[in-house]
XYZ file of C-alpha atoms in Angstrom:
707
model
C -0.013 0.061 0.055
C 1.130 3.675 -0.756
C 2.223 6.062 1.864
C 1.235 4.078 4.921
C -2.163 2.982 3.776
C -3.362 0.270 6.313
C -6.325 -1.175 7.749
C -7.008 -0.658 11.467
C -10.014 -1.319 13.657
C -11.607 1.710 15.189
C -11.686 5.367 14.052
C -9.121 7.941 14.924
C -10.594 9.575 18.071
C -13.451 7.246 18.427
C -14.825 6.488 21.918
C -16.483 3.336 22.921
C -16.143 1.363 19.784
C -16.225 -2.282 19.713
C -12.730 -3.611 20.523
C -11.566 -0.519 22.379
C -11.163 -0.590 26.140
C -12.367 2.972 26.918
C -14.900 2.420 29.460
C -12.171 1.235 32.030
C -10.280 4.519 32.297
C -9.218 5.481 35.822
C -10.647 8.049 38.004
C -9.312 11.638 38.061
C -5.751 12.493 39.073
C -3.404 15.506 39.310
C -0.139 16.125 37.201
C 1.207 19.388 38.990
C -1.335 21.919 38.466
C -3.372 19.979 36.073
C -6.344 18.061 37.007
C -6.750 15.210 34.583
C -10.292 13.426 34.008
C -9.826 10.531 31.803
C -13.626 9.866 31.497
C -14.454 13.345 30.030
C -11.251 13.638 28.068
C -10.460 17.035 29.718
C -7.814 18.486 31.532
C -8.303 21.667 33.799
C -6.273 24.173 35.515
C -8.433 26.750 37.501
C -11.006 28.038 35.094
C -9.017 26.875 31.717
C -10.362 23.517 30.527
C -8.791 21.638 27.515
C -9.870 18.671 25.721
C -7.856 15.880 24.698
C -8.607 13.604 21.880
C -9.195 10.079 23.228
C -6.117 8.681 21.794
C -3.890 11.384 23.620
C -5.862 10.943 26.789
C -4.997 7.146 26.449
C -1.431 7.975 25.995
C -1.453 10.254 29.023
C -3.141 7.693 31.232
C -0.616 4.982 30.380
C 2.313 7.426 31.028
C 0.662 8.335 34.357
C 0.319 4.610 35.299
C 4.091 4.246 34.774
C 5.147 7.509 36.106
C 8.720 7.986 36.397
C 9.392 4.876 34.179
C 10.328 4.758 30.532
C 7.468 3.443 28.467
C 8.597 1.976 25.301
C 7.277 3.079 21.982
C 5.974 -0.491 21.173
C 4.139 -0.662 24.516
C 2.430 2.684 23.828
C 1.358 1.614 20.414
C 0.028 -1.613 21.713
C -1.897 -0.068 24.324
C -3.093 2.945 22.912
C -3.753 2.136 19.338
C -4.009 -1.702 19.822
C -1.276 -2.231 17.196
C 2.495 -2.341 17.762
C 2.891 -1.702 13.951
C 1.403 1.662 14.347
C 3.625 4.232 12.650
C 6.093 6.275 14.444
C 4.466 9.302 13.021
C 1.198 8.696 14.777
C 2.965 8.348 18.014
C 4.985 11.366 17.550
C 2.002 13.399 16.706
C 0.126 12.050 19.793
C 2.962 13.082 22.127
C 3.216 16.370 20.425
C -0.554 16.867 20.991
C -0.247 16.045 24.671
C 2.786 18.346 25.187
C 0.910 21.176 23.401
C -2.302 20.504 25.785
C -0.062 20.624 29.008
C 2.010 23.653 27.682
C 5.268 21.468 27.879
C 8.351 22.367 26.189
C 10.317 19.523 24.666
C 13.663 21.198 25.158
C 12.990 21.783 28.814
C 10.381 19.436 29.885
C 8.278 19.635 32.946
C 6.060 16.646 32.234
C 7.109 14.483 29.455
C 10.680 13.507 28.626
C 11.722 11.787 25.423
C 14.278 9.076 25.874
C 16.236 8.594 22.858
C 16.044 5.010 21.320
C 13.758 4.145 24.166
C 10.358 5.865 24.600
C 8.891 8.423 26.874
C 8.725 9.115 30.483
C 6.332 11.164 32.620
C 8.559 12.956 35.050
C 6.047 15.015 36.875
C 4.553 13.354 39.902
C 0.967 11.970 39.837
C -1.624 12.330 42.743
C -4.904 10.501 42.500
C -7.805 12.452 43.392
C -8.759 10.390 46.360
C -5.132 10.697 47.649
C -4.805 14.424 47.171
C -3.256 15.991 50.335
C -4.361 19.523 51.488
C -2.404 21.938 49.440
C -0.014 24.326 51.123
C -1.319 27.998 51.275
C 0.393 29.163 48.135
C -0.876 26.299 45.972
C -4.190 25.680 47.812
C -6.037 27.766 44.943
C -5.111 25.248 42.547
C -6.461 22.205 44.464
C -9.544 23.974 45.481
C -10.666 24.090 41.766
C -9.493 20.575 41.285
C -11.114 18.554 44.169
C -15.019 18.384 43.914
C -16.656 19.730 47.063
C -20.235 20.686 47.768
C -21.320 23.875 46.167
C -22.545 25.406 49.369
C -19.014 24.832 51.122
C -17.579 26.344 48.116
C -19.390 29.698 48.216
C -18.570 30.023 51.826
C -15.010 29.074 51.943
C -13.681 30.614 48.531
C -13.169 34.008 50.444
C -11.222 32.397 53.279
C -8.553 30.457 51.304
C -5.351 32.228 50.796
C -4.517 32.648 47.030
C -1.267 33.165 45.139
C -1.760 35.771 42.375
C 1.823 35.529 40.943
C 0.380 33.490 38.024
C -3.349 34.630 37.750
C -5.703 32.269 36.143
C -7.654 33.706 32.986
C -10.841 35.327 33.985
C -13.982 34.899 32.207
C -14.769 37.730 29.816
C -18.192 38.941 30.697
C -19.540 40.746 27.469
C -22.519 42.868 26.976
C -24.521 43.221 23.827
C -23.306 46.016 21.436
C -26.009 45.351 19.029
C -29.318 43.661 19.281
C -31.049 44.617 16.136
C -33.316 42.175 14.019
C -31.280 40.045 11.607
C -27.677 39.450 11.627
C -24.864 41.853 12.565
C -21.520 40.300 11.244
C -17.840 40.931 10.578
C -17.069 43.472 13.250
C -14.155 45.769 13.105
C -13.144 48.232 15.826
C -11.816 51.646 14.952
C -8.023 52.252 15.697
C -9.047 54.488 18.548
C -11.613 51.929 19.997
C -14.544 54.352 19.839
C -16.380 52.899 16.930
C -17.233 49.651 15.376
C -17.887 48.845 11.786
C -20.034 45.973 10.730
C -22.307 44.261 8.105
C -25.979 44.094 8.796
C -28.749 42.804 6.707
C -31.292 45.121 7.987
C -34.474 45.089 9.807
C -36.264 43.369 6.903
C -33.280 41.204 6.356
C -33.384 42.104 2.681
C -29.759 43.337 2.111
C -26.511 43.362 3.670
C -24.623 46.675 4.006
C -21.981 48.554 5.934
C -22.755 50.422 9.110
C -20.809 52.195 11.656
C -21.793 52.562 15.450
C -20.142 54.693 18.167
C -19.813 52.341 21.452
C -21.737 54.930 23.351
C -24.660 55.392 20.872
C -27.445 52.977 19.986
C -28.304 54.101 16.360
C -25.685 53.086 13.715
C -24.887 55.107 10.748
C -25.511 53.498 7.426
C -22.527 53.875 4.933
C -23.788 51.760 1.921
C -26.868 50.982 0.000
C -26.312 48.667 -2.859
C -28.289 45.554 -3.832
C -25.233 43.346 -3.588
C -24.052 42.045 -0.144
C -21.092 44.057 1.467
C -18.819 42.861 4.187
C -15.142 42.669 5.637
C -15.072 46.199 6.831
C -11.402 47.469 7.421
C -10.416 50.772 8.936
C -7.653 53.173 7.356
C -4.974 53.754 9.993
C -6.409 57.349 10.596
C -9.953 56.136 11.221
C -11.266 58.361 8.449
C -12.107 55.756 5.703
C -13.435 52.060 5.617
C -12.520 49.525 3.150
C -14.919 46.770 2.299
C -15.755 43.911 -0.084
C -18.903 44.162 -2.411
C -19.826 40.446 -3.436
C -21.150 39.497 -6.602
C -20.226 37.675 -10.022
C -17.699 40.446 -10.194
C -16.295 41.282 -6.629
C -15.007 44.640 -5.520
C -12.693 46.173 -3.053
C -14.286 49.625 -2.307
C -13.667 52.351 0.232
C -16.133 54.781 1.798
C -15.517 57.688 4.173
C -16.349 56.711 7.802
C -18.614 59.737 8.287
C -20.527 58.649 4.933
C -20.150 59.717 1.556
C -19.216 58.415 -2.082
C -18.149 54.936 -2.580
C -15.048 54.472 -4.628
C -14.168 51.248 -6.198
C -10.249 50.352 -6.064
C -10.154 46.836 -7.449
C -12.400 44.259 -9.218
C -11.911 40.617 -9.354
C -13.388 37.242 -9.768
C -14.467 35.438 -6.720
C -13.538 34.566 -4.254
C -12.619 37.562 -1.985
C -12.525 36.408 1.649
C -11.268 38.743 4.368
C -9.867 42.359 4.058
C -7.404 44.517 6.133
C -5.734 47.830 5.933
C -2.012 47.947 6.614
C -0.808 50.231 9.580
C 1.125 52.603 7.304
C -1.835 52.965 4.912
C -0.277 51.745 1.917
C -1.524 48.241 1.264
C -5.076 46.412 1.350
C -4.660 42.641 1.949
C -7.292 40.089 0.703
C -7.537 36.727 -0.925
C -7.784 36.233 -4.803
C -7.690 33.415 -7.053
C -4.124 32.268 -8.141
C -3.125 31.825 -12.032
C -4.306 28.894 -14.005
C -6.788 27.638 -11.392
C -4.360 27.556 -8.328
C -6.030 28.009 -4.909
C -6.951 31.435 -3.606
C -4.006 33.295 -2.068
C -3.159 36.324 -0.148
C -2.370 39.497 -2.217
C -1.518 42.936 -1.503
C -3.252 45.928 -3.386
C -0.985 48.944 -3.477
C -3.693 51.795 -3.002
C -1.828 54.483 -4.774
C -0.777 52.564 -7.922
C -3.290 49.807 -8.119
C -0.688 47.047 -8.467
C -1.203 43.636 -7.079
C 1.615 41.697 -5.314
C 1.106 38.074 -4.330
C 2.206 37.124 -0.826
C 1.211 33.367 -0.579
C 1.089 30.570 -3.214
C -0.660 27.638 -1.612
C -0.109 24.299 -3.512
C -2.998 22.341 -4.978
C -3.190 19.939 -1.644
C -4.716 23.191 0.096
C -7.908 24.850 -0.891
C -7.059 28.461 -0.124
C -5.414 31.268 1.869
C -7.795 33.909 3.235
C -8.830 36.332 6.054
C -5.439 38.210 6.344
C -4.648 40.456 9.178
C -1.717 42.928 9.529
C 0.483 42.846 12.784
C 0.042 46.145 14.749
C 3.665 47.082 13.537
C 2.856 46.164 9.955
C 5.794 43.775 9.571
C 3.762 40.445 9.339
C 0.659 39.125 8.050
C -1.343 36.432 9.791
C -3.863 34.524 7.665
C -5.690 31.205 7.626
C -4.652 28.281 5.420
C -7.482 25.736 4.470
C -6.042 22.265 4.419
C -7.878 18.962 3.666
C -11.365 18.505 4.729
C -12.071 21.535 7.146
C -8.665 21.492 8.628
C -7.692 25.181 8.745
C -4.870 26.927 10.779
C -3.108 30.243 11.350
C -0.122 31.083 9.412
C 2.315 34.003 9.535
C 4.238 35.518 6.619
C 6.522 38.453 6.742
C 5.779 41.466 4.701
C 9.120 41.029 2.998
C 7.799 37.783 1.621
C 9.423 34.181 2.288
C 7.814 31.055 3.369
C 4.778 31.125 5.783
C 5.175 29.811 9.337
C 2.320 27.666 10.742
C 1.417 28.566 14.243
C -1.475 25.944 14.894
C -2.288 22.614 13.872
C -5.576 21.253 12.658
C -7.969 23.615 14.521
C -10.872 22.798 12.272
C -12.932 25.447 10.714
C -11.773 29.015 11.735
C -14.201 31.923 11.625
C -12.146 35.070 11.808
C -9.032 36.319 13.841
C -7.323 39.398 14.935
C -3.961 40.367 16.616
C -4.121 40.741 20.433
C -2.792 44.216 21.854
C 0.925 44.819 21.368
C 0.992 41.837 18.796
C 2.278 39.245 20.943
C -0.781 36.784 20.372
C -3.250 36.251 17.719
C -6.847 35.519 18.749
C -9.086 33.401 16.572
C -12.406 31.650 16.585
C -12.255 27.849 15.722
C -15.023 25.160 15.520
C -15.567 23.627 18.900
C -18.031 20.737 19.793
C -21.110 22.566 18.583
C -20.118 26.149 18.163
C -17.207 28.376 17.914
C -14.517 29.159 20.635
C -12.180 31.985 20.957
C -8.605 30.902 21.188
C -5.238 32.669 21.233
C -1.752 31.500 20.260
C 1.557 33.125 20.609
C 2.795 34.854 17.500
C 6.236 32.829 18.252
C 4.420 29.645 18.456
C 3.378 27.698 21.666
C 0.258 26.156 23.187
C -3.261 27.140 21.920
C -5.171 28.595 24.796
C -8.962 29.172 25.041
C -10.116 32.682 25.738
C -12.899 32.121 28.356
C -16.356 34.022 27.394
C -19.850 33.575 28.166
C -20.758 33.000 24.664
C -22.126 29.556 23.306
C -20.513 30.357 19.931
C -18.227 33.289 19.193
C -16.792 34.214 15.954
C -14.974 36.996 13.984
C -13.125 38.646 16.855
C -11.887 42.290 16.403
C -9.430 43.805 19.000
C -8.619 47.473 19.734
C -5.592 48.214 22.040
C -7.051 51.370 23.435
C -9.105 50.378 26.371
C -8.552 46.556 25.827
C -11.523 46.086 23.813
C -12.829 42.866 22.219
C -15.881 42.493 19.855
C -17.261 39.156 18.407
C -20.021 37.874 16.821
C -22.554 35.586 18.903
C -24.842 33.670 16.554
C -27.644 31.344 17.744
C -28.409 28.845 14.911
C -29.295 25.377 14.006
C -29.697 23.442 10.765
C -32.613 20.987 10.063
C -33.406 18.572 7.269
C -36.238 19.001 5.020
C -37.844 17.239 2.083
C -38.918 18.653 -1.257
C -41.081 17.130 -3.912
C -39.390 17.134 -7.268
C -42.700 16.250 -9.395
C -44.518 19.366 -8.546
C -42.536 22.030 -10.473
C -39.799 24.616 -9.300
C -42.059 26.264 -6.699
C -43.127 23.354 -4.552
C -43.081 23.958 -0.836
C -40.687 21.791 1.475
C -41.640 20.114 4.571
C -39.482 19.267 7.687
C -38.215 15.890 8.205
C -35.863 16.346 11.141
C -35.877 19.483 13.544
C -33.771 19.805 16.530
C -31.848 22.473 18.368
C -28.600 21.127 17.104
C -27.192 21.119 13.474
C -28.611 18.232 11.316
C -26.925 18.317 7.816
C -25.511 16.423 4.691
C -28.590 13.871 4.308
C -27.828 10.845 2.090
C -30.596 8.385 1.005
C -29.889 4.801 1.251
C -29.927 2.862 -2.126
C -33.636 1.529 -1.332
C -34.898 4.863 -0.149
C -36.114 3.595 3.242
C -33.130 5.204 5.172
C -30.987 8.020 5.119
C -27.532 9.126 6.848
C -26.834 12.549 7.991
C -24.510 14.419 10.185
C -25.567 15.849 13.589
C -24.078 17.680 16.555
C -26.768 16.699 18.983
C -24.297 14.572 20.794
C -21.908 17.450 21.474
C -19.686 16.452 18.539
C -20.216 15.991 14.879
C -21.171 12.287 14.255
C -23.012 10.141 11.627
C -26.619 9.309 12.334
C -29.073 7.447 10.372
C -33.018 7.729 10.340
C -36.043 6.247 8.607
C -37.225 7.926 5.368
C -39.763 9.669 7.489
C -37.247 11.085 10.120
C -38.294 8.367 12.667
C -35.870 5.900 14.270
C -32.954 8.283 14.526
C -29.756 6.525 15.600
C -26.151 7.630 16.231
C -23.729 5.317 14.432
C -20.286 6.757 15.160
C -18.393 7.827 18.202
C -15.516 9.877 16.714
C -15.696 12.432 19.580
C -14.054 15.319 17.908
C -12.559 13.734 14.642
C -14.523 15.304 11.637
C -16.704 12.879 9.628
C -17.221 14.020 6.108
C -19.925 13.168 3.366
C -20.962 9.654 4.192
C -22.183 7.536 1.135
C -23.838 3.975 1.224
C -22.701 0.960 -0.454
C -24.757 -0.459 -3.211
C -26.458 -3.063 -0.833
C -27.029 -0.632 1.745
C -25.563 -2.346 4.531
C -22.500 -0.039 5.228
C -21.461 3.482 4.921
C -18.056 4.704 3.488
C -16.719 8.109 4.592
C -13.898 10.429 5.134
C -12.687 11.258 8.818
C -10.373 14.141 9.321
C -8.162 14.300 12.513
C -5.241 16.488 13.161
C -3.055 16.476 9.919
C -4.287 13.112 8.477
C -7.479 12.025 6.670
C -8.749 8.497 7.004
C -11.108 6.617 4.835
C -13.649 4.496 7.081
C -16.356 1.872 6.557
C -19.122 1.470 9.225
C -22.157 -0.821 9.194
C -25.723 0.713 9.170
C -26.135 0.225 12.829
C -22.738 1.430 13.887
C -21.904 -1.907 15.494
C -18.504 -2.055 13.548
C -16.071 0.609 12.250
C -13.074 -0.179 10.241
C -10.318 2.139 8.931
C -9.680 1.134 5.256
C -6.907 3.824 4.364
C -4.820 5.951 6.570
C -3.579 9.192 4.512
C -0.719 9.911 6.678
C 0.760 13.065 5.277
C -1.502 12.855 2.029
C -5.190 13.713 1.737
C -7.631 10.823 1.121
C -11.316 11.611 0.205
C -13.973 8.924 -0.265
C -16.143 9.196 -3.182
C -18.323 6.652 -4.495
C -18.966 2.850 -4.349
C -19.256 0.627 -7.553
C -22.607 -0.804 -8.232
C -20.775 -3.635 -10.018
C -18.630 -5.321 -7.267
C -18.707 -3.286 -4.209
C -15.415 -1.687 -4.396
C -15.305 2.078 -3.883
C -13.091 5.041 -5.298
C -11.293 7.666 -3.497
C -9.025 10.520 -4.092
C -5.599 10.885 -2.887
C -3.538 14.069 -2.987
C -0.106 15.459 -1.908
C 1.945 18.343 -2.661
C 2.764 16.795 -6.124
C -0.877 16.504 -7.139
C -3.685 14.159 -7.166
C -4.830 10.573 -8.445
C -8.082 8.595 -8.344
C -7.560 5.145 -6.656
C -9.884 2.183 -6.191
C -10.257 0.123 -3.137
C -11.116 -3.622 -3.794
C -14.292 -5.310 -2.536
C -12.635 -7.896 -0.450
C -10.298 -5.411 1.221
C -7.327 -6.151 -1.049
C -4.780 -3.344 -1.762
C -5.946 -0.209 -3.507
C -4.840 0.505 -7.141
C -4.318 3.839 -9.107
C -7.076 4.313 -11.495
C -6.357 7.760 -12.975
C -3.789 10.318 -12.452
C -6.444 13.069 -12.328
C -7.639 15.110 -9.573
C -11.381 14.690 -9.239
C -14.045 13.297 -6.883
C -15.839 10.291 -8.453
C -19.580 10.418 -8.529
C -20.254 7.075 -10.197
C -19.232 4.404 -12.235
C -20.924 3.720 -15.577
C -21.976 0.238 -16.943
C -19.252 0.638 -19.433
C -16.695 1.317 -16.694
C -16.357 4.987 -17.276
C -16.066 7.120 -14.239
C -18.131 10.344 -13.983
C -16.006 12.706 -12.032
C -16.080 16.313 -10.452
C -12.758 17.631 -11.531
C -11.311 20.201 -8.695
C -8.574 22.176 -10.951
C -10.136 21.850 -14.477
C -13.565 22.406 -13.086
C -16.933 20.877 -14.155
C -18.123 17.375 -14.581
C -15.993 14.794 -16.796
C -16.428 11.306 -18.117
C -13.042 9.353 -17.721
C -12.522 6.201 -19.645
C -11.219 3.205 -17.878
C -7.282 3.403 -17.279
C -7.271 7.165 -17.327
C -7.003 9.252 -20.290
C -8.110 12.968 -20.896
C -11.786 12.302 -20.978
C -14.669 14.424 -21.897
C -16.323 17.307 -20.129
C -20.004 16.952 -19.588
C -20.851 19.985 -17.579
C -19.333 23.398 -17.696
C -18.105 24.664 -14.142
C -19.849 28.101 -14.334
C -23.197 26.167 -14.295
C -22.495 24.649 -10.984
C -22.268 26.054 -7.409
C -20.841 23.381 -4.744
C -19.058 20.343 -5.226
C -21.087 18.899 -2.382
C -24.241 19.401 -4.439
C -23.774 16.868 -6.939
C -25.427 13.471 -7.466
C -24.947 11.088 -10.387
C -27.588 8.700 -11.182
C -28.083 6.338 -14.105
C -28.948 8.555 -16.917
C -27.799 11.802 -15.680
C -26.569 14.032 -12.793
C -28.227 16.337 -10.348
C -26.504 19.332 -9.396
C -27.228 22.990 -8.026
C -27.158 26.350 -9.329
C -26.782 29.661 -7.547
C -29.208 32.398 -8.746
C -30.399 35.680 -7.401
C -33.675 34.091 -6.491
C -32.021 31.202 -4.355
C -30.249 27.886 -5.045
C -31.868 25.525 -7.999
C -31.669 22.000 -8.459
C -30.764 21.099 -12.133
C -30.766 17.713 -13.851
C -28.343 17.222 -16.644
C -29.926 14.303 -18.911
C -27.048 12.244 -20.445
C -29.098 10.886 -23.414
C -30.199 14.377 -24.623
C -27.031 16.167 -23.415
C -29.309 19.006 -21.836
C -30.246 20.285 -18.470
C -33.577 21.359 -16.803
C -34.590 22.754 -13.544
C -36.318 20.379 -11.252
C -36.754 22.190 -7.890
C -36.090 25.655 -6.335
C -34.422 25.501 -2.768
C -35.060 28.020 -0.088
C -32.467 30.794 0.096
C -30.965 29.370 3.528
C -30.633 25.938 1.866
C -26.941 24.662 2.774
C -24.867 22.951 0.039
C -25.930 19.261 0.473
C -28.798 17.446 -0.945
C -29.667 13.880 -1.649
C -32.062 12.584 -4.374
C -34.521 9.615 -3.574
C -33.809 6.582 -5.640
C -37.051 6.944 -7.366
C -36.130 10.367 -8.330
C -39.370 12.095 -6.771
C -37.958 13.680 -3.674
C -34.967 15.584 -2.497
C -33.443 15.884 1.057
C -31.486 19.001 1.964
C -30.524 20.792 5.021
C -31.341 24.383 5.751
C -29.796 26.759 8.176
C -32.303 27.978 10.798
C -30.267 30.939 11.982
C -32.047 33.076 14.468
C -30.061 36.071 15.307
C -26.322 37.092 15.177
C -25.547 40.162 17.452
C -22.328 41.678 18.344
C -20.607 41.443 21.955
C -18.430 43.948 23.448
C -15.878 42.968 26.200
C -13.709 45.334 28.132
C -10.426 44.658 29.855
C -9.092 42.306 27.124
C -5.420 41.818 27.470
């Protein structure tokens, strides 16, 4: 097998799967100031709580059981992974995550020592919770929070216990609503002097998104723009007199408007996508994302405001989907940006304004929704996907541990920081997604009906081959997991226990007895097979440093196709029906949608765009559908005789069908404007399942005293 492809039992980060002994974890214990709770998978220090992936927690538990002793690598592989043949890279990555969680320095370790040609040793003392002695006065503060005690006693005794303030614990930032208007107020940007905030708002009627400015001490905002196209990513000029913003449409524009109101000037126009915008501290540059040359992923570019010239700052390889959301450091010497890797893995990177290679600060944070530099430029604050919402996190500009910024928000995104006054503004969104059904035989204006509704996010439905069931992704367990339900929405059942690893786009085997899906965890992607009831999960392919993405199962023999990519390019591979080694099918980038009776592959090609038919064994193939006619690669379903795909229009998304025999397309349904990208067509072609965002409100929250 190529690049470490392997078959392993149990998914990465899974919990309580057959064959795993995760229900026998010990009771809580202490390592220095950290309280470790193996059952919840969390470590706590004062008010700071961090979650460890189950594999990483298992590693810590094993080292704690043998504290002071050298635990050999093979023993750790056998106990934690159940396989002494596990790769060294997987073990090193788990140790790195554990050190990162504990805030340990491998060069000067306090907790974990690396023994060359041996293994690892936990050098810090371990104390079980039931054996914890009373702490001396200077440390009692830590034990107080670690040892469970009665709430009434806690309230009475807290004020009587001596505390050491030499290393203060992070305090919860108590925010107050800055806006509470109907609709959604998004993408806040504090002015340089910290007296005003610019933001986007879709208005009381929720009909159009424009740029507004609000003084912190006033309720009524000033509307700066009034254009039919949505506008966002407000960015202040260094002197606070102008605001740059993005006007989104088929042709996207970088515009500027006086902060007190006035005429709008267009500085630059480009094809999509423009994600993020920032103004340099010296006033010379505007940074944003733009597509690279010859179909290369979006990159960070600089626009010289005086000359109108464009300068490319980054050049992501085809392995990455894009670079976006640039932010200048306070001194203007560095740009922070987000690089999107395989399957929702996004991380903060830095690059010098002088150029060079980007430096990565975080590892596999999941989806990131906005960031900014903390006061004085020592840290970067960003919002990353948590269990069911977004957490605010911070990381040092020189690297180090990622630390949670404690807020009272359930989901905080798009932070903006102003040094004067220590101000922090962020979005707080209350939202959910439900699954709906739409009849396709009633014309384009048929009314949808709900199938699954909850307070969680339920998305990515996928019909089983017989149409009696469907699989979907849900956050109702606290993590994104795969669930199944009957066609009418009844009989909902959780079938995976990945507990933090990200499952993506499950698809059914032709006989409907199993699901094949991609699972992303850390810097790796895996291909998994699970049965319809979740009684068994099997890792088929481990991508290692490569990207692997599941696609379609063959209706002829039960094999399935998947995509593998690295920095050198992509290839389509086939995994045999009996679990035999995979083989390369075509040296092309592309997601296989189905296999024809003649053995051709119908493929969505990432770089070339559109839908293609590839002959057996490779070859250039034939383009069937042009890319400009399509919206999302997730909104594609190939069936015998044609392909369903989505179109974006001003009136909302449409579902179209391309008839293979006639070589033409027709509109079969109109989706609501808030429909998400995934849909699934029933086997009889009469209905479509889709997910719809049930967003209630997005308000802006202001915190003071942020340092």
